[in-house]
PDB file of C-alpha atoms in Angstrom:
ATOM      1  CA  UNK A 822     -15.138 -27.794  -2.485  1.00  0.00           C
ATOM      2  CA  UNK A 823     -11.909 -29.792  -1.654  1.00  0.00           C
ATOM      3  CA  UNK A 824      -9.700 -26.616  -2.018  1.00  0.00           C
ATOM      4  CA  UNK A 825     -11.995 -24.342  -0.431  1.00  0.00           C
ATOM      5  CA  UNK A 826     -12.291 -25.991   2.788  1.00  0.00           C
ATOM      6  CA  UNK A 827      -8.367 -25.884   2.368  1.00  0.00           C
ATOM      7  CA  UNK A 828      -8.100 -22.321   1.708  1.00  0.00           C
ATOM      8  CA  UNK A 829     -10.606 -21.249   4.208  1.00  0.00           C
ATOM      9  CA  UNK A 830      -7.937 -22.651   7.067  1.00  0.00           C
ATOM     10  CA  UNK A 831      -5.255 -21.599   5.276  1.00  0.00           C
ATOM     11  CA  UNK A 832      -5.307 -18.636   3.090  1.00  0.00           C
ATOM     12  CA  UNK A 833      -8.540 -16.371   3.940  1.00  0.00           C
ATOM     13  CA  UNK A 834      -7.842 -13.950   0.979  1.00  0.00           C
ATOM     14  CA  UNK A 835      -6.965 -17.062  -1.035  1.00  0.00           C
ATOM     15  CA  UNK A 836     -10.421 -18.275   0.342  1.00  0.00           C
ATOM     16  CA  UNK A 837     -12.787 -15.357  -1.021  1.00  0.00           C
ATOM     17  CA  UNK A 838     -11.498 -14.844  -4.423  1.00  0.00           C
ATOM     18  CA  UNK A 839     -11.657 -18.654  -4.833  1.00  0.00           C
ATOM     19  CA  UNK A 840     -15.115 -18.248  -4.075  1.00  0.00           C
ATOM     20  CA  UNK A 841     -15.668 -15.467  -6.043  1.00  0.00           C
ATOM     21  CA  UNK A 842     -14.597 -17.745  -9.146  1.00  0.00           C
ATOM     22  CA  UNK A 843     -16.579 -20.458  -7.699  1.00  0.00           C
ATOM     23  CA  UNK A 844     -19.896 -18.089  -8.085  1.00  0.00           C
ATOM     24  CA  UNK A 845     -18.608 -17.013 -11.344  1.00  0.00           C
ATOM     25  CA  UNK A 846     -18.247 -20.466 -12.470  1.00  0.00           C
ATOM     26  CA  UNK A 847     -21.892 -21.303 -11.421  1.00  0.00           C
ATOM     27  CA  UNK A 848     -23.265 -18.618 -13.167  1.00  0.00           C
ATOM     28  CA  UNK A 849     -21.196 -19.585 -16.636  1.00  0.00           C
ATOM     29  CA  UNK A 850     -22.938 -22.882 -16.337  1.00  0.00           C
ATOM     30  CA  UNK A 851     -25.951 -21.304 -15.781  1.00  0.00           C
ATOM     31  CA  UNK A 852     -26.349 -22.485 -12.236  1.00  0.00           C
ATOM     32  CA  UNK A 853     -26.814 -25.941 -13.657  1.00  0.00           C
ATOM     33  CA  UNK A 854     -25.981 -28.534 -11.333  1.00  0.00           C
ATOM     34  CA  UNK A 855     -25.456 -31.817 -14.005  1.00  0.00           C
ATOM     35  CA  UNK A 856     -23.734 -28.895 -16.673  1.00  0.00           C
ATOM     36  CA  UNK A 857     -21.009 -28.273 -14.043  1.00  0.00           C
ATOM     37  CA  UNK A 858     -20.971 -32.420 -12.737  1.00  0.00           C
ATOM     38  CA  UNK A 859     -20.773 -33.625 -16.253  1.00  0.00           C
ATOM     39  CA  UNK A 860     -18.260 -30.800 -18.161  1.00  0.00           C
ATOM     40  CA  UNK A 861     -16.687 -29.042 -15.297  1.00  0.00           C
ATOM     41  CA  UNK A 862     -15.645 -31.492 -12.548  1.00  0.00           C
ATOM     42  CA  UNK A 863     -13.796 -34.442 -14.777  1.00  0.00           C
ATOM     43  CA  UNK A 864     -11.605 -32.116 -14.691  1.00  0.00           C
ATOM     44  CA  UNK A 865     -10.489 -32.728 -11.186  1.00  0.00           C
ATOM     45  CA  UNK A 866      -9.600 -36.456 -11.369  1.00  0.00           C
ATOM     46  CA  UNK A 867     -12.278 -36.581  -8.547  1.00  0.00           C
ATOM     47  CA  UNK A 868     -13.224 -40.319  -7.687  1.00  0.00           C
ATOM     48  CA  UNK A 869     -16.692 -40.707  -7.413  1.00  0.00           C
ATOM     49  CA  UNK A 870     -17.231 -40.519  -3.571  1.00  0.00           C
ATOM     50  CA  UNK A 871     -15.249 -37.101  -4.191  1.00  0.00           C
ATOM     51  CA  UNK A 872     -17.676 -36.259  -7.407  1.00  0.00           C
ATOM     52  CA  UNK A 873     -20.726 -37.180  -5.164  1.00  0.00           C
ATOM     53  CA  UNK A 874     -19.522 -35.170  -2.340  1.00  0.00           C
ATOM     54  CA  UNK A 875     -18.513 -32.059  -4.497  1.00  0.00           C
ATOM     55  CA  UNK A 876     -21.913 -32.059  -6.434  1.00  0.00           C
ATOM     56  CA  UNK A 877     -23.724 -31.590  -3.636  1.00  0.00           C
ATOM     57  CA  UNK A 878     -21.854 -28.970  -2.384  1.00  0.00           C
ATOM     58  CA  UNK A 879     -22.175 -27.532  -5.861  1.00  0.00           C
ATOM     59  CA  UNK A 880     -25.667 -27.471  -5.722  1.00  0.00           C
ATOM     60  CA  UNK A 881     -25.966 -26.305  -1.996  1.00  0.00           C
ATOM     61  CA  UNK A 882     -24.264 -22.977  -3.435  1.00  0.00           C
ATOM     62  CA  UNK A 883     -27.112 -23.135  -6.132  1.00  0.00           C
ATOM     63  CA  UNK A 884     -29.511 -23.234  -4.032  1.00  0.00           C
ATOM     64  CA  UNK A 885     -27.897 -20.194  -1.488  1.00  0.00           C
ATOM     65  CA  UNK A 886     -27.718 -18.155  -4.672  1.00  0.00           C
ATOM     66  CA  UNK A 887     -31.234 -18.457  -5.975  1.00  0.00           C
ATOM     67  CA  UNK A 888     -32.248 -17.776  -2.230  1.00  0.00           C
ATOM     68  CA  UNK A 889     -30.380 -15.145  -2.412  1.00  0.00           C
ATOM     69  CA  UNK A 890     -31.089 -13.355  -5.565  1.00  0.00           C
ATOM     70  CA  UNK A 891     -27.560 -13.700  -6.471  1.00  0.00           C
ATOM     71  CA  UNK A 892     -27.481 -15.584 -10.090  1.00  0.00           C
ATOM     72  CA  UNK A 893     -26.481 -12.649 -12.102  1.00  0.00           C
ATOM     73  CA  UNK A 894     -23.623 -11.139  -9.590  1.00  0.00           C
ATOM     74  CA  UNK A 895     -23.151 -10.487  -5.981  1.00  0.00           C
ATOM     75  CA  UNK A 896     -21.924 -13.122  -3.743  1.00  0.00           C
ATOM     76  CA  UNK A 897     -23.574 -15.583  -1.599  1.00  0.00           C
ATOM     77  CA  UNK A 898     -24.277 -14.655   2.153  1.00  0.00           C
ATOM     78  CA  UNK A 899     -21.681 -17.138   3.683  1.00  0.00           C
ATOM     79  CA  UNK A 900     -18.796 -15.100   1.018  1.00  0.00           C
ATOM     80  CA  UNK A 901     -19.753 -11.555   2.211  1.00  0.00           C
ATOM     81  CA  UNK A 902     -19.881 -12.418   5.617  1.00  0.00           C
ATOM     82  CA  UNK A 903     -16.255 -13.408   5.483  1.00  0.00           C
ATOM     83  CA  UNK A 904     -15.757 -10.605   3.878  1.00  0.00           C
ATOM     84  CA  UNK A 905     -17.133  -8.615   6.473  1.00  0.00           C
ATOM     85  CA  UNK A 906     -15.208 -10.677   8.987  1.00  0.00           C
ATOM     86  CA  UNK A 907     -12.067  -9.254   7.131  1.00  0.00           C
ATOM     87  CA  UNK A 908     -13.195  -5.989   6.835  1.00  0.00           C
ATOM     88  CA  UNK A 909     -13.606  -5.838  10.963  1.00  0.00           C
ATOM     89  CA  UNK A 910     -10.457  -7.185  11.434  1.00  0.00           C
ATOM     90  CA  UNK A 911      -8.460  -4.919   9.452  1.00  0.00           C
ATOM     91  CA  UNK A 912      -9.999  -1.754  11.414  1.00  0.00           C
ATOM     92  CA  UNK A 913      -9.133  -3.584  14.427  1.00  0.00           C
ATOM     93  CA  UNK A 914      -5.440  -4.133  13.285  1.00  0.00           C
ATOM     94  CA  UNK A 915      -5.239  -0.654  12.017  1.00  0.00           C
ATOM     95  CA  UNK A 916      -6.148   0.433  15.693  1.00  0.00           C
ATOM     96  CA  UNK A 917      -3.549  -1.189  16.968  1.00  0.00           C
ATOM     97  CA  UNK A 918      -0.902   0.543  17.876  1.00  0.00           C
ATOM     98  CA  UNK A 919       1.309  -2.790  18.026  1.00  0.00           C
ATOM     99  CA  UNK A 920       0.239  -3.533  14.332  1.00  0.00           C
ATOM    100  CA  UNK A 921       3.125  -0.984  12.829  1.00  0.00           C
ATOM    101  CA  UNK A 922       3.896  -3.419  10.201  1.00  0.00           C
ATOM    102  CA  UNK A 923       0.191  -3.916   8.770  1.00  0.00           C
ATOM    103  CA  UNK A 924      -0.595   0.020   9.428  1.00  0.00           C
ATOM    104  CA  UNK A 925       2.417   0.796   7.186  1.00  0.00           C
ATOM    105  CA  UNK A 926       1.223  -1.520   4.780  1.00  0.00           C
ATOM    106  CA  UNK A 927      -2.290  -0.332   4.791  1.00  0.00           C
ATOM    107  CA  UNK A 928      -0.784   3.283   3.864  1.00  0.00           C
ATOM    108  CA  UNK A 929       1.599   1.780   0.961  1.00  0.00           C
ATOM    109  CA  UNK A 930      -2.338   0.582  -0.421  1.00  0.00           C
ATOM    110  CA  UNK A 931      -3.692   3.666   0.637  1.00  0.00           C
ATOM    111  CA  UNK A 932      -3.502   5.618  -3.073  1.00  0.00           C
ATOM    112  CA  UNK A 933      -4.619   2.611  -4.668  1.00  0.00           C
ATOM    113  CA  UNK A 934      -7.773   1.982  -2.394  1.00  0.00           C
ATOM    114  CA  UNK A 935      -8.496   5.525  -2.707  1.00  0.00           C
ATOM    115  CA  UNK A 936      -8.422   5.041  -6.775  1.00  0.00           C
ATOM    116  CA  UNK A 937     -10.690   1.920  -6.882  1.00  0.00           C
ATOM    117  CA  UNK A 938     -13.412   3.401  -4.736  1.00  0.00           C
ATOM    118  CA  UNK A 939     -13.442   6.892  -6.717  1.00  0.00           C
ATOM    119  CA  UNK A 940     -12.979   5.175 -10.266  1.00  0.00           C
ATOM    120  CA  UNK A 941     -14.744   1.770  -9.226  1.00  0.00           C
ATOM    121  CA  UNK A 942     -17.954   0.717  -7.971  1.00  0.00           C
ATOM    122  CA  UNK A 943     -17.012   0.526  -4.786  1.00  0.00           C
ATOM    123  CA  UNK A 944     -18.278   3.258  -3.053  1.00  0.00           C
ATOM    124  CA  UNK A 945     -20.608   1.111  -0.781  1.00  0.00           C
ATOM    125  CA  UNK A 946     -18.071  -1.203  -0.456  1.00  0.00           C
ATOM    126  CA  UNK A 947     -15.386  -1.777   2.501  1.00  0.00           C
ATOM    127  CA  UNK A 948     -11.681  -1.069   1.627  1.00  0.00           C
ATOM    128  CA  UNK A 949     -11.167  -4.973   2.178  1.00  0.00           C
ATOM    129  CA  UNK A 950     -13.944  -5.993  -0.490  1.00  0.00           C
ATOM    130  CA  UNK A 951     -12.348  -3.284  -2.765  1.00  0.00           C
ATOM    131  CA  UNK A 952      -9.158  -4.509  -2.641  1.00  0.00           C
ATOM    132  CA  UNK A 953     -10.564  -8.549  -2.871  1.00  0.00           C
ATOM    133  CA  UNK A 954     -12.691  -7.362  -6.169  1.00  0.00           C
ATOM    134  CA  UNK A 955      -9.624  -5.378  -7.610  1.00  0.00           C
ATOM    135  CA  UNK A 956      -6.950  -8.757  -7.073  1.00  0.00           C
ATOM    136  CA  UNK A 957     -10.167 -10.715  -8.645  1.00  0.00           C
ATOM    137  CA  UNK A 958     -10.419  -8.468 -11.550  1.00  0.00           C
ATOM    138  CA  UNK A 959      -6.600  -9.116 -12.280  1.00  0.00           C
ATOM    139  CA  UNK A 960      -6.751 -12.609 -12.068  1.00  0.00           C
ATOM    140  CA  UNK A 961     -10.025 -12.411 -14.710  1.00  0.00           C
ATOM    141  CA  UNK A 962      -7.478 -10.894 -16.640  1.00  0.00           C
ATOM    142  CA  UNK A 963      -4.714 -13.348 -16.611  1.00  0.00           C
ATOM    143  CA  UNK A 964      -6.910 -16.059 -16.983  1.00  0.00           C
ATOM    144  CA  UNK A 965      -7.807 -14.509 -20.398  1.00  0.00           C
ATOM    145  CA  UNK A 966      -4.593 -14.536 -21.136  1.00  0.00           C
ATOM    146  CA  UNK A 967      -4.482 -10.627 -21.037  1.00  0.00           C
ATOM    147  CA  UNK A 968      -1.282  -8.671 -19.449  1.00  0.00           C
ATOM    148  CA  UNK A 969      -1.716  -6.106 -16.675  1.00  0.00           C
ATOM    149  CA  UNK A 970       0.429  -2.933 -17.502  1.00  0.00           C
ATOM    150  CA  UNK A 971       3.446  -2.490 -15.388  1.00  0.00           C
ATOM    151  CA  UNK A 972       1.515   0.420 -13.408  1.00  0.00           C
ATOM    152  CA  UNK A 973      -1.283  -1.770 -13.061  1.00  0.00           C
ATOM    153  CA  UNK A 974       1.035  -4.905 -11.168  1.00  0.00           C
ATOM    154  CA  UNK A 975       2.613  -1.972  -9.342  1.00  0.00           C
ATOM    155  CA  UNK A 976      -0.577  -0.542  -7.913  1.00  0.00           C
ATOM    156  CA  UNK A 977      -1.741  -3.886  -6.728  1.00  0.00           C
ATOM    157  CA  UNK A 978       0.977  -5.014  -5.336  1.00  0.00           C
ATOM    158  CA  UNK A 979       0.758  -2.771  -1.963  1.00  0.00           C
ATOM    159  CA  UNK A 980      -2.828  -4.264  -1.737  1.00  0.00           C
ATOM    160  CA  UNK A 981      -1.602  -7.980  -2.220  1.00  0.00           C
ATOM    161  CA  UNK A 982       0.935  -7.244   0.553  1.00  0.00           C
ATOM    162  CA  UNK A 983      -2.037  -6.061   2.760  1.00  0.00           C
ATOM    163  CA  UNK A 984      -4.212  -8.762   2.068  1.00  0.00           C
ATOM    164  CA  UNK A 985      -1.235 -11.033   2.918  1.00  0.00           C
ATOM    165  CA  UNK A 986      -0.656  -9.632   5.845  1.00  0.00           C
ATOM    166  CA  UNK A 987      -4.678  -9.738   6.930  1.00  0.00           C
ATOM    167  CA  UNK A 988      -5.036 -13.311   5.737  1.00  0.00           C
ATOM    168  CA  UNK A 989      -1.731 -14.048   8.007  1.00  0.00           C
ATOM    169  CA  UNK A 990      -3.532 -12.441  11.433  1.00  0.00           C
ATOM    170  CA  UNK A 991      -6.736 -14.161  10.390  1.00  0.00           C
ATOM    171  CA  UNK A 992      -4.555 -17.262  10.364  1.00  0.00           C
ATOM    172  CA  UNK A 993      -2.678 -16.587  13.973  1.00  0.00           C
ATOM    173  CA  UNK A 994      -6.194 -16.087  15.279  1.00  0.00           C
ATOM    174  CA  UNK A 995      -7.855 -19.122  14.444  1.00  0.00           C
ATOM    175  CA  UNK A 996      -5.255 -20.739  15.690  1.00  0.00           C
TER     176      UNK A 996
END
């Protein structure tokens, strides 16, 4: 909760796949509210105004995903809408024709998008969500202790630069 509220001012792409891991964590307790209080956030160092204040918004995201049928996978409403906010803003950057830096970034992810949605499910997906589920999937990976093949860091790293560069104009216009 703490470092999502953090993120979310900070960081947007640093936001959504926190989030993402948030859900996923949820769902490996098995959306159990005590499970995650009593194994999952001692591991914080949370006092217990912070444990109280955490649990409940723990169990606020239960209750989002049950409303919104998305236990198994998917992600709550409140995640794909900022999501969506992201995918908006990147058409309007790439529409820009003051945005040369992020347009010539967008075209360094270009191949790469173009892989994930042929080879991925991402068909129905924006380019933005691709590229969120495709930095996700590597840090799955790395937090398995698995390595990502040379070709694999390269590919991504055009889309990290993008997503850098989006979070950093969601960041100016907040501001």
């Amino acid at each position: 909760m703490f470092i999502a509220q953090k993120l979310r001012h900070q960081n947007i792409t640093a936001y959504v796949l926190y989030m993402f891991q948030v859900e996923d964590t949820i769902r490996a307790y098995q959306l159990d509210a005590d499970r995650i209080v009593a194994d999952y956030l001692p591991r914080f160092g949370l006092d217990a105004q912070q444990t109280q204040q955490a649990c409940e918004w723990y169990q606020g995201l239960i209750r989002m995903m049950h409303e919104e049928g998305t236990t198994q996978q998917g992600h709550v409403q409140v995640v794909k809408n900022t999501i969506t906010f992201m995918a908006e803003r990147h058409e309007e950057l790439l529409r820009d024709p003051k945005q040369t830096q992020y347009t010539a970034a967008y075209y360094k992810a270009l191949p790469t998008i173009v892989e994930l949605r042929v080879h991925g499910a991402g068909k129905d997906k924006s380019e933005i969500e691709n590229c969120l589920d495709a930095l996700y999937g590597a840090t799955l990976l790395k937090m398995q202790g698995r390595e990502l093949t040379v070709q694999t860091q390269a590919a991504l790293q055009p889309v990290t630069n993008l997503l850098q560069l989006l979070a950093q104009q969601y960041e100016s216009d907040s501001e």
